[in-house]
PDB file of C-alpha atoms in Angstrom:
ATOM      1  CA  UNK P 600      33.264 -76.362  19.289  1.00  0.00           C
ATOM      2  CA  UNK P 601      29.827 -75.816  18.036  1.00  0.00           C
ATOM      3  CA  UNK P 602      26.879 -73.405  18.297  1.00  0.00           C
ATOM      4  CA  UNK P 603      23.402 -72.791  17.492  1.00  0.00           C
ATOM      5  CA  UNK P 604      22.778 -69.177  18.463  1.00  0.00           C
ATOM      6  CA  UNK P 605      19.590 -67.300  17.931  1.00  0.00           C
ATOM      7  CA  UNK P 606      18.930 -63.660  17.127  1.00  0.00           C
ATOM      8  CA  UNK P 607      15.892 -61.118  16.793  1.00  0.00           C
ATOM      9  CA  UNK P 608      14.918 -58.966  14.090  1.00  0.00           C
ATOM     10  CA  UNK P 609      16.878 -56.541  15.202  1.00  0.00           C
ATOM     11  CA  UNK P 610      20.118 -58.587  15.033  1.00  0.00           C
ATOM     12  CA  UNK P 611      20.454 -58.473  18.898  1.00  0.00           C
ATOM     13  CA  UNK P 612      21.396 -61.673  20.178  1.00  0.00           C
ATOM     14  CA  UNK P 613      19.065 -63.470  21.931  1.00  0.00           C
ATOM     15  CA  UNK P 614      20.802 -66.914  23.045  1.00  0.00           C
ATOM     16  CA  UNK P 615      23.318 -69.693  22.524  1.00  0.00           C
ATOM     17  CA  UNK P 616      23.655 -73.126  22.719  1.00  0.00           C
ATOM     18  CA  UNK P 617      27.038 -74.514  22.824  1.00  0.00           C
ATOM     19  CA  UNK P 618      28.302 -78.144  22.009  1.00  0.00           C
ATOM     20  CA  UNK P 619      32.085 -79.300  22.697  1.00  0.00           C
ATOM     21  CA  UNK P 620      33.626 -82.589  21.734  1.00  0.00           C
ATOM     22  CA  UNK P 621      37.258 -83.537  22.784  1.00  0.00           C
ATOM     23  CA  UNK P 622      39.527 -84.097  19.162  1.00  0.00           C
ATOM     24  CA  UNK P 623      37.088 -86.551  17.016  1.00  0.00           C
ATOM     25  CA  UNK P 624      38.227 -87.739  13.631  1.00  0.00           C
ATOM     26  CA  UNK P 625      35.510 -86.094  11.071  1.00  0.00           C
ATOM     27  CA  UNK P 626      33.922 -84.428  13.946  1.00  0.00           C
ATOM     28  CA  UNK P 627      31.122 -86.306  13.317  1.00  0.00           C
ATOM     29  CA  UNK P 628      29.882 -86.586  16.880  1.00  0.00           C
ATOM     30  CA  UNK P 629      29.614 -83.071  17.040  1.00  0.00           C
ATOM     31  CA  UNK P 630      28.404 -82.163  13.701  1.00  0.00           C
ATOM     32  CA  UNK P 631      24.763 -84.779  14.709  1.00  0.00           C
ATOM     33  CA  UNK P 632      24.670 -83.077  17.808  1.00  0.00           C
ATOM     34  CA  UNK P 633      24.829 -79.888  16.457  1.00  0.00           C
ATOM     35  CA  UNK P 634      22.434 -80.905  14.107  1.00  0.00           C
ATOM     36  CA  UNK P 635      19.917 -82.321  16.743  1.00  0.00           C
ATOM     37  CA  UNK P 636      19.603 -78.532  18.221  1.00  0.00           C
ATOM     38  CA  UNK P 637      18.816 -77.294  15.116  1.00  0.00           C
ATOM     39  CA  UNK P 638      16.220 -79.854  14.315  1.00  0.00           C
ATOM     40  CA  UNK P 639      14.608 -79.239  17.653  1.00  0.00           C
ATOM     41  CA  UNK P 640      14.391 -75.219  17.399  1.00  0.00           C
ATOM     42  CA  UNK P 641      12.744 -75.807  13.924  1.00  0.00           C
ATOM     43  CA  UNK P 642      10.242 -78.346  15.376  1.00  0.00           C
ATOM     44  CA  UNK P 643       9.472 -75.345  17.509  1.00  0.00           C
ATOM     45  CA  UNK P 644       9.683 -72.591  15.160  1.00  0.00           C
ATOM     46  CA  UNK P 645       9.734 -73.374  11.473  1.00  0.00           C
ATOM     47  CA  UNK P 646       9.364 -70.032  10.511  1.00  0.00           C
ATOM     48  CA  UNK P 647      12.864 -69.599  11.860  1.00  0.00           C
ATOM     49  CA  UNK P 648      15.953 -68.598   9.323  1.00  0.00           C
ATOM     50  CA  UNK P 649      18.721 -71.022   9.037  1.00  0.00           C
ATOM     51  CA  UNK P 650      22.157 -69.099   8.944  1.00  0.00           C
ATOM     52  CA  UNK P 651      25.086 -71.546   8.536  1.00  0.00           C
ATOM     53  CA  UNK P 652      28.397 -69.523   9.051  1.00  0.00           C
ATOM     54  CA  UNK P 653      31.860 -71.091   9.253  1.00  0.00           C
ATOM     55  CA  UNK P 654      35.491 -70.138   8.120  1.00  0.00           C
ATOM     56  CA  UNK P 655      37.098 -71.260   4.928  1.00  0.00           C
ATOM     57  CA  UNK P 656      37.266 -75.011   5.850  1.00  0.00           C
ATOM     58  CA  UNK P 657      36.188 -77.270   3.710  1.00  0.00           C
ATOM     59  CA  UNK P 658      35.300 -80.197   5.559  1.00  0.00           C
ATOM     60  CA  UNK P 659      33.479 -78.139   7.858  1.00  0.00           C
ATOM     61  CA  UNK P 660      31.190 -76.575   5.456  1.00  0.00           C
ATOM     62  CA  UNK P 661      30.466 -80.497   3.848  1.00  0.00           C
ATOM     63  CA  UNK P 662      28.910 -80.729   6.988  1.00  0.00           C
ATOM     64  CA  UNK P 663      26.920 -78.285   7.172  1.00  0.00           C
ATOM     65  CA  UNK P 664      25.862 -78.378   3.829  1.00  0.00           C
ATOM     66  CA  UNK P 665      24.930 -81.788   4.460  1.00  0.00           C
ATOM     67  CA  UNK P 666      23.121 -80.714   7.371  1.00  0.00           C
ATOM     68  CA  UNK P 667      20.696 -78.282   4.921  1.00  0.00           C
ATOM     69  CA  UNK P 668      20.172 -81.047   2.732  1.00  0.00           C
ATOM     70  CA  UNK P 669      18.214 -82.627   5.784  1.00  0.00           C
ATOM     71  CA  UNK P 670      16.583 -79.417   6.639  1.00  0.00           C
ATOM     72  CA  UNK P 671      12.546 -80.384   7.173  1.00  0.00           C
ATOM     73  CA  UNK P 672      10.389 -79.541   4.426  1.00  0.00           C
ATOM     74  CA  UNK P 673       8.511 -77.745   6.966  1.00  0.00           C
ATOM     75  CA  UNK P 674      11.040 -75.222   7.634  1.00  0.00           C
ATOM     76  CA  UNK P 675      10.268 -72.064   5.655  1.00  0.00           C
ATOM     77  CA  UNK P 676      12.462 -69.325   6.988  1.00  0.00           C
ATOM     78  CA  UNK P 677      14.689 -69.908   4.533  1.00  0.00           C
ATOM     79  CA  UNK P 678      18.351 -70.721   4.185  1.00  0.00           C
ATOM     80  CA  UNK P 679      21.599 -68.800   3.805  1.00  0.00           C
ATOM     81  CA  UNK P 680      25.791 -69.251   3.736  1.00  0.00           C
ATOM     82  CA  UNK P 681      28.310 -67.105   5.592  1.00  0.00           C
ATOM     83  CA  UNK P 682      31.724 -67.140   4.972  1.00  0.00           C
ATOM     84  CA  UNK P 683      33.212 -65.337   8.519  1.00  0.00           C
ATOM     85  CA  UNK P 684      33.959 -61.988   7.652  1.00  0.00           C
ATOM     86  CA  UNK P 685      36.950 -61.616   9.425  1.00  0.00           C
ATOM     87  CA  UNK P 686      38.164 -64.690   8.187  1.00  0.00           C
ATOM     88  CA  UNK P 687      37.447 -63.356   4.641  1.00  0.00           C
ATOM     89  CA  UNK P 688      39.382 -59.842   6.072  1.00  0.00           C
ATOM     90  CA  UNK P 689      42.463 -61.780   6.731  1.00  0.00           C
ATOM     91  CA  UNK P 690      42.595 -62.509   2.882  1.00  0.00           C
ATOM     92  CA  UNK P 691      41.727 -59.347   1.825  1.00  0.00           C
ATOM     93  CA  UNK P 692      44.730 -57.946   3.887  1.00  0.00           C
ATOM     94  CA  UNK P 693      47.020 -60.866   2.257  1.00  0.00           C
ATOM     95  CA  UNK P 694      45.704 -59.613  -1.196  1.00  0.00           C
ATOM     96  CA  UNK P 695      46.205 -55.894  -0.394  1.00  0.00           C
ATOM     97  CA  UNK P 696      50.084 -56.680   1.091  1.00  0.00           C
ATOM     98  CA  UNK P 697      50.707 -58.211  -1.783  1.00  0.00           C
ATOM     99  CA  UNK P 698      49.805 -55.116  -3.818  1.00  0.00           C
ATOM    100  CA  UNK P 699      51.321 -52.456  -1.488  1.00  0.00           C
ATOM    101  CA  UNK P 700      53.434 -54.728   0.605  1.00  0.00           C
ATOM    102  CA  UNK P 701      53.103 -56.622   3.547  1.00  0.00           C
ATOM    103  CA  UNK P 702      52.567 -54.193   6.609  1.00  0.00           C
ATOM    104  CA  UNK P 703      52.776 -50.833   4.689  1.00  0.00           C
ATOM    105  CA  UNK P 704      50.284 -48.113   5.400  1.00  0.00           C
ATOM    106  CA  UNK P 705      49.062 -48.270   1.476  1.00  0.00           C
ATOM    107  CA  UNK P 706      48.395 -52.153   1.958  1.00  0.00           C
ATOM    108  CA  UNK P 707      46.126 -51.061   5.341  1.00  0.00           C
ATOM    109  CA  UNK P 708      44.247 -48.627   2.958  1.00  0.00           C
ATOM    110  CA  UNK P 709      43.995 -50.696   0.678  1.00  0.00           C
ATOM    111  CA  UNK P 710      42.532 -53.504   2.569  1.00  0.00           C
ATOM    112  CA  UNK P 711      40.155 -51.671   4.383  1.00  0.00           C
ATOM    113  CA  UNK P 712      38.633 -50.097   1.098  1.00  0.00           C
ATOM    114  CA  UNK P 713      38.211 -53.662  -0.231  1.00  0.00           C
ATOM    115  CA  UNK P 714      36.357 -54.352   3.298  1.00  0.00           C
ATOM    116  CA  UNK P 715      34.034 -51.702   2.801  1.00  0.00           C
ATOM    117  CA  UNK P 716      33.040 -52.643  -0.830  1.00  0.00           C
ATOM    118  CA  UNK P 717      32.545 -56.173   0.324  1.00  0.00           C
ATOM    119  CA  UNK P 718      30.293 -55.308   3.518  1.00  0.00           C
ATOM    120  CA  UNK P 719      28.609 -52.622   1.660  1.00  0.00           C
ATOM    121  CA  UNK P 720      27.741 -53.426  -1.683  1.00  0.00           C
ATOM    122  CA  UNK P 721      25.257 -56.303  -2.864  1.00  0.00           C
ATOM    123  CA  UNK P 722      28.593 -56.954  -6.099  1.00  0.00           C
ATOM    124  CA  UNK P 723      31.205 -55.836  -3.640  1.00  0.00           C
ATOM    125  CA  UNK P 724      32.633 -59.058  -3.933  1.00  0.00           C
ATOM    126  CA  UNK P 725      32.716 -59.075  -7.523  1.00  0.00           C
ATOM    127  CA  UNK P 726      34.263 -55.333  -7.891  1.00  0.00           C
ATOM    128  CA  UNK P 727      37.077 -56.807  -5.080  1.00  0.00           C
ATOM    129  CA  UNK P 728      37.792 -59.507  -7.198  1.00  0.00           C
ATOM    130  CA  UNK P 729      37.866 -57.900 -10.065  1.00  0.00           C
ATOM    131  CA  UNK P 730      40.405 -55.337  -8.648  1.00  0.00           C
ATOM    132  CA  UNK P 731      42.431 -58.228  -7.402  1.00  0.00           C
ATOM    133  CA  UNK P 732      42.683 -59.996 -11.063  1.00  0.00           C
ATOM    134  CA  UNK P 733      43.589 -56.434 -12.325  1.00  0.00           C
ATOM    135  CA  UNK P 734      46.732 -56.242 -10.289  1.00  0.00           C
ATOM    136  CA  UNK P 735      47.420 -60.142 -10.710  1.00  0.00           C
ATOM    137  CA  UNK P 736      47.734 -59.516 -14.540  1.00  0.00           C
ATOM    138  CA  UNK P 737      50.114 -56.871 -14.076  1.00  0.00           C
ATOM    139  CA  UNK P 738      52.213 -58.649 -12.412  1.00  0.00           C
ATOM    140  CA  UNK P 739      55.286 -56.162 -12.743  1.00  0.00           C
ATOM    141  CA  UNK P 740      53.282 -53.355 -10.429  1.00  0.00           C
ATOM    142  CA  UNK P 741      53.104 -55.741  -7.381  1.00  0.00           C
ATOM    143  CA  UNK P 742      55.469 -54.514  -4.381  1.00  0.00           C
ATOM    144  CA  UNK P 743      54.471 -57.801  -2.695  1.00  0.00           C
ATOM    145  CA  UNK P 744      53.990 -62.059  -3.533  1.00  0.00           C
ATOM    146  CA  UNK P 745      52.406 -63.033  -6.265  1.00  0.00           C
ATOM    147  CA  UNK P 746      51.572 -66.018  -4.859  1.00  0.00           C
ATOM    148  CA  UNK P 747      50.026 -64.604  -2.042  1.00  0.00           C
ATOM    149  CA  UNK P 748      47.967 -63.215  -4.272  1.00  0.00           C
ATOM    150  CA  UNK P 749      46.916 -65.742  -6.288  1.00  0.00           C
ATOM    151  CA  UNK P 750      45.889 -67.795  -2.823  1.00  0.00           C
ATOM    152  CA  UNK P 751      43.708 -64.957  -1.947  1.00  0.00           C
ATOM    153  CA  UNK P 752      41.882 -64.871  -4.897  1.00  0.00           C
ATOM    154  CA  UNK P 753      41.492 -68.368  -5.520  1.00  0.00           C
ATOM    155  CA  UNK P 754      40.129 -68.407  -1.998  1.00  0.00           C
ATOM    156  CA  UNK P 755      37.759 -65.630  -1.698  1.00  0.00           C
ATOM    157  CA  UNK P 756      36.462 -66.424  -5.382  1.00  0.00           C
ATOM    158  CA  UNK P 757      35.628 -70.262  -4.477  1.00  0.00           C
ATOM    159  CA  UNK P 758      33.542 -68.399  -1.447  1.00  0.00           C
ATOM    160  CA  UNK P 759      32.047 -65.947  -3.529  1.00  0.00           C
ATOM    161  CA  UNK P 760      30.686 -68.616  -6.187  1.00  0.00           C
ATOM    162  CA  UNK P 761      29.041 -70.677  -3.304  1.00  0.00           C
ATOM    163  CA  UNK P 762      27.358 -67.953  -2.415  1.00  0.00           C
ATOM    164  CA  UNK P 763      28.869 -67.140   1.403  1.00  0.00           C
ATOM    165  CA  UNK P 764      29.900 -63.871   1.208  1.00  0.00           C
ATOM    166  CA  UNK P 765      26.341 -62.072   0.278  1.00  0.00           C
ATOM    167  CA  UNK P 766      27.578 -59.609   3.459  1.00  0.00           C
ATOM    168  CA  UNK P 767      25.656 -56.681   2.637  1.00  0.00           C
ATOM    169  CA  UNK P 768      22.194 -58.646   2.286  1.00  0.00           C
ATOM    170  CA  UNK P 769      22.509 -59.963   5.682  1.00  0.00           C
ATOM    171  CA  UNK P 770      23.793 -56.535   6.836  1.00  0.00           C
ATOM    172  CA  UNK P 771      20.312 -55.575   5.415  1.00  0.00           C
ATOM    173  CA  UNK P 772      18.586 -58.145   6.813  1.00  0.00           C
ATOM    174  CA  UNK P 773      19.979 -57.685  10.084  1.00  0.00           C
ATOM    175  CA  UNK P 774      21.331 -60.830  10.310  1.00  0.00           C
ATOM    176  CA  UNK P 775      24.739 -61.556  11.798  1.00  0.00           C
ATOM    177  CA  UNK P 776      28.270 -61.876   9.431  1.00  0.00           C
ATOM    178  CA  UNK P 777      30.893 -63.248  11.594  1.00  0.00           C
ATOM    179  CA  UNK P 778      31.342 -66.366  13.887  1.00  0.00           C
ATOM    180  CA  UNK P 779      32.316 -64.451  17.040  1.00  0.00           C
ATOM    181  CA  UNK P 780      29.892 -66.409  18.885  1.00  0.00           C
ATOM    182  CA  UNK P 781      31.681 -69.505  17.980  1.00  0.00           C
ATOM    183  CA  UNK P 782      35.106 -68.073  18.838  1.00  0.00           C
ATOM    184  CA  UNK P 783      33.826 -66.720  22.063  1.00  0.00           C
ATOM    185  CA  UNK P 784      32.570 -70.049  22.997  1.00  0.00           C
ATOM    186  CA  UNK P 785      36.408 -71.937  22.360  1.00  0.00           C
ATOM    187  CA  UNK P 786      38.069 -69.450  24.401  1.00  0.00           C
ATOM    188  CA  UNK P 787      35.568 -69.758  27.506  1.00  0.00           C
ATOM    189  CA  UNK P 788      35.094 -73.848  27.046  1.00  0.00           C
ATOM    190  CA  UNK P 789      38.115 -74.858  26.144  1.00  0.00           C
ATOM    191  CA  UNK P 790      41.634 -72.368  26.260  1.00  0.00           C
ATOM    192  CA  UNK P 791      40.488 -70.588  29.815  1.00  0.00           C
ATOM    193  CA  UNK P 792      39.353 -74.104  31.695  1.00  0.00           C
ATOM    194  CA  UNK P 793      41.283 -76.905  29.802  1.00  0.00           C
ATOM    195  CA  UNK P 794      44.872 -75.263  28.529  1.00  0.00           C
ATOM    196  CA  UNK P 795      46.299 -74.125  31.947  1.00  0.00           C
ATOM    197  CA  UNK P 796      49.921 -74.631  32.867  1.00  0.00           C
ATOM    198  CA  UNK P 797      50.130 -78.528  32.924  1.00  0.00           C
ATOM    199  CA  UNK P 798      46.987 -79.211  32.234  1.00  0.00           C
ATOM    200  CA  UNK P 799      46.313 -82.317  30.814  1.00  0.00           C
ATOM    201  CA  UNK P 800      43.695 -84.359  30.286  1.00  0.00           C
ATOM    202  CA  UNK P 801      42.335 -87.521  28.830  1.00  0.00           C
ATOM    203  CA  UNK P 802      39.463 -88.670  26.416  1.00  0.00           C
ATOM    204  CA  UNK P 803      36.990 -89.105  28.753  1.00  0.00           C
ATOM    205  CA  UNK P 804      37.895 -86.554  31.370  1.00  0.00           C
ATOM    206  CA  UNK P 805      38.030 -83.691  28.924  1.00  0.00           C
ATOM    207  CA  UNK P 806      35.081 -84.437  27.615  1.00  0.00           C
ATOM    208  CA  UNK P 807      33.669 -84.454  31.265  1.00  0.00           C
ATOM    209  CA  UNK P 808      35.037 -80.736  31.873  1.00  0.00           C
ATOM    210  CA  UNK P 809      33.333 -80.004  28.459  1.00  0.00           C
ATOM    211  CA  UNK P 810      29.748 -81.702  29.139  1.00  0.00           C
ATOM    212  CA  UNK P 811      29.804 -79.679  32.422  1.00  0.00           C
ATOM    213  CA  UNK P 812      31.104 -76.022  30.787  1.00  0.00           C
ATOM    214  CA  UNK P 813      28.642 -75.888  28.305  1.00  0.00           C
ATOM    215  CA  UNK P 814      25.377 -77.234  30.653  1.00  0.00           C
ATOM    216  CA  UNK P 815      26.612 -74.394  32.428  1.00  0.00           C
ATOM    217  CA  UNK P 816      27.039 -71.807  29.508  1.00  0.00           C
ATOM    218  CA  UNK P 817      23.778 -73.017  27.771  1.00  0.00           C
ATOM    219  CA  UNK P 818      21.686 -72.395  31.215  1.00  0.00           C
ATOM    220  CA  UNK P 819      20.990 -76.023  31.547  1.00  0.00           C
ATOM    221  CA  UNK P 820      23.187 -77.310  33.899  1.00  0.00           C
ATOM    222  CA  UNK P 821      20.051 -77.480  36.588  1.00  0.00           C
ATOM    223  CA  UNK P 822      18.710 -79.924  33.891  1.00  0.00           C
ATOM    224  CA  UNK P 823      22.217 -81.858  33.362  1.00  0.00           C
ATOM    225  CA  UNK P 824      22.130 -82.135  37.267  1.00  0.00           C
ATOM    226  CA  UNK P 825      18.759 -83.631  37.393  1.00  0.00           C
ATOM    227  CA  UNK P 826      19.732 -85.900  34.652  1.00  0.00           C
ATOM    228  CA  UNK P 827      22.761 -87.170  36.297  1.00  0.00           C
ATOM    229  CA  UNK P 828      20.759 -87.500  39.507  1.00  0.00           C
ATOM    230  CA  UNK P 829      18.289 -89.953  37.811  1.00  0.00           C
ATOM    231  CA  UNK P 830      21.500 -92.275  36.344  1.00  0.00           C
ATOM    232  CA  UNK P 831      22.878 -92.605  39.520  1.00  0.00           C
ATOM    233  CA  UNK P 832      19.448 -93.082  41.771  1.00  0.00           C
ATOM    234  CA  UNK P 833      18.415 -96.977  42.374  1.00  0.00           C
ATOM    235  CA  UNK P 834      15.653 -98.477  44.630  1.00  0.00           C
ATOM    236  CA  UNK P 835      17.866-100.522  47.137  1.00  0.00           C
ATOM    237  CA  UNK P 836      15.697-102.833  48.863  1.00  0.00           C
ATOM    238  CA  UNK P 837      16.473-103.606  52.288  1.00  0.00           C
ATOM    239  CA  UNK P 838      18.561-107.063  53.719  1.00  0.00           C
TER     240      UNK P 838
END
């Protein structure tokens, strides 16, 4: 699944475009299409700002890094990174169990103190960090896995130093900080249509069921009809 969603000012959202592709190797299919909306909506409005947002995977954010690279050099609404933030709350809990252990009340304190620093403050990312390394090198203290620890660190720090957790300058720009859109969008196009009780389906005729569901989504399936209606209307002449 893909999006390209837009947004006002005022952080309400405004519309989305959605893009499904049945399992592709490298995703690359997806990622030019994808791509292609984006290019088109900046043709229109180069003024607009470019937001990419994905979770922590790294083959995903390749692409869309890639996809900046190619950004038109008459685009000048500028360009930011967003790690999900829920995705990013998921380690933060992992950190904070392995402080207080894993499902305690101090751990769910914990965690949601680190959330607010992150959201909140323009170096909350740094101070959570920071707190993190202080209970890693006191390793006696922890109630929880060290290891578990360590992964959350090394993950949120990589995210931090590519600059995709900047959550309270987007918060103050009114831009969005999670990829709800995007997990909306899998849930409607794919897990309620396509992953029914026996449901199966192949190559082609998923990707059918997916062409259709997000015409339909994206408000153009009028124009996917008319399209289709061209393909399949020929001047027969008469015997």
């Amino acid at each position: 699944m893909g999006t390209v969603s837009f947004w006002d000012k005022d952080c309400k959202h405004l519309k989305t475009i959605y893009l499904a592709r049945m399992p592709e190797s490298g995703k690359g299919t997806l990622a030019d299409e994808v791509e292609d909306e984006l290019m088109i909506a900046l043709a229109r409005r180069p003024d607009l700002h470019v937001e990419f947002a994905a979770d922590g995977d790294a083959h995903q954010w390749s692409l869309l890094e890639g996809m900046a690279l190619r950004l038109p050099t008459t685009a000048t609404g500028g360009v930011t990174y967003m790690l999900d933030f829920f995705h990013a709350a998921e380690y933060l809990q992992l950190a904070a169990n392995a402080v207080e252990g894993r499902d305690s009340a101090a751990a769910r304190v914990l965690a949601a103190a680190w959330r607010e620093q992150v959201k909140e403050l323009d170096d909350g990312a740094e101070r959570v960090l920071k707190a993190m390394r202080y209970y890693r090198d006191r390793e006696s203290g922890l109630v929880g896995s060290l290891v578990d620890l360590e992964k959350a660190i090394e993950f949120l720090a990589k995210q931090a130093a590519k600059g995709r957790m900047e959550y309270a300058a987007a918060r103050a720009a009114n831009r969005p900080i999670g990829t709800g859109v995007v997990e909306a969008a899998a849930k409607t196009v794919v897990n309620t249509r396509m992953k029914r009780s026996d449901a199966r389906f192949s190559q082609h005729g998923g990707q059918t069921v997916m062409i259709f569901r997000t015409a339909l989504l994206s408000g153009r399936f009028d124009a996917l009809s008319e399209c289709l209606k061209a393909s399949y209307t020929a001047i027969v002449k008469a015997a």
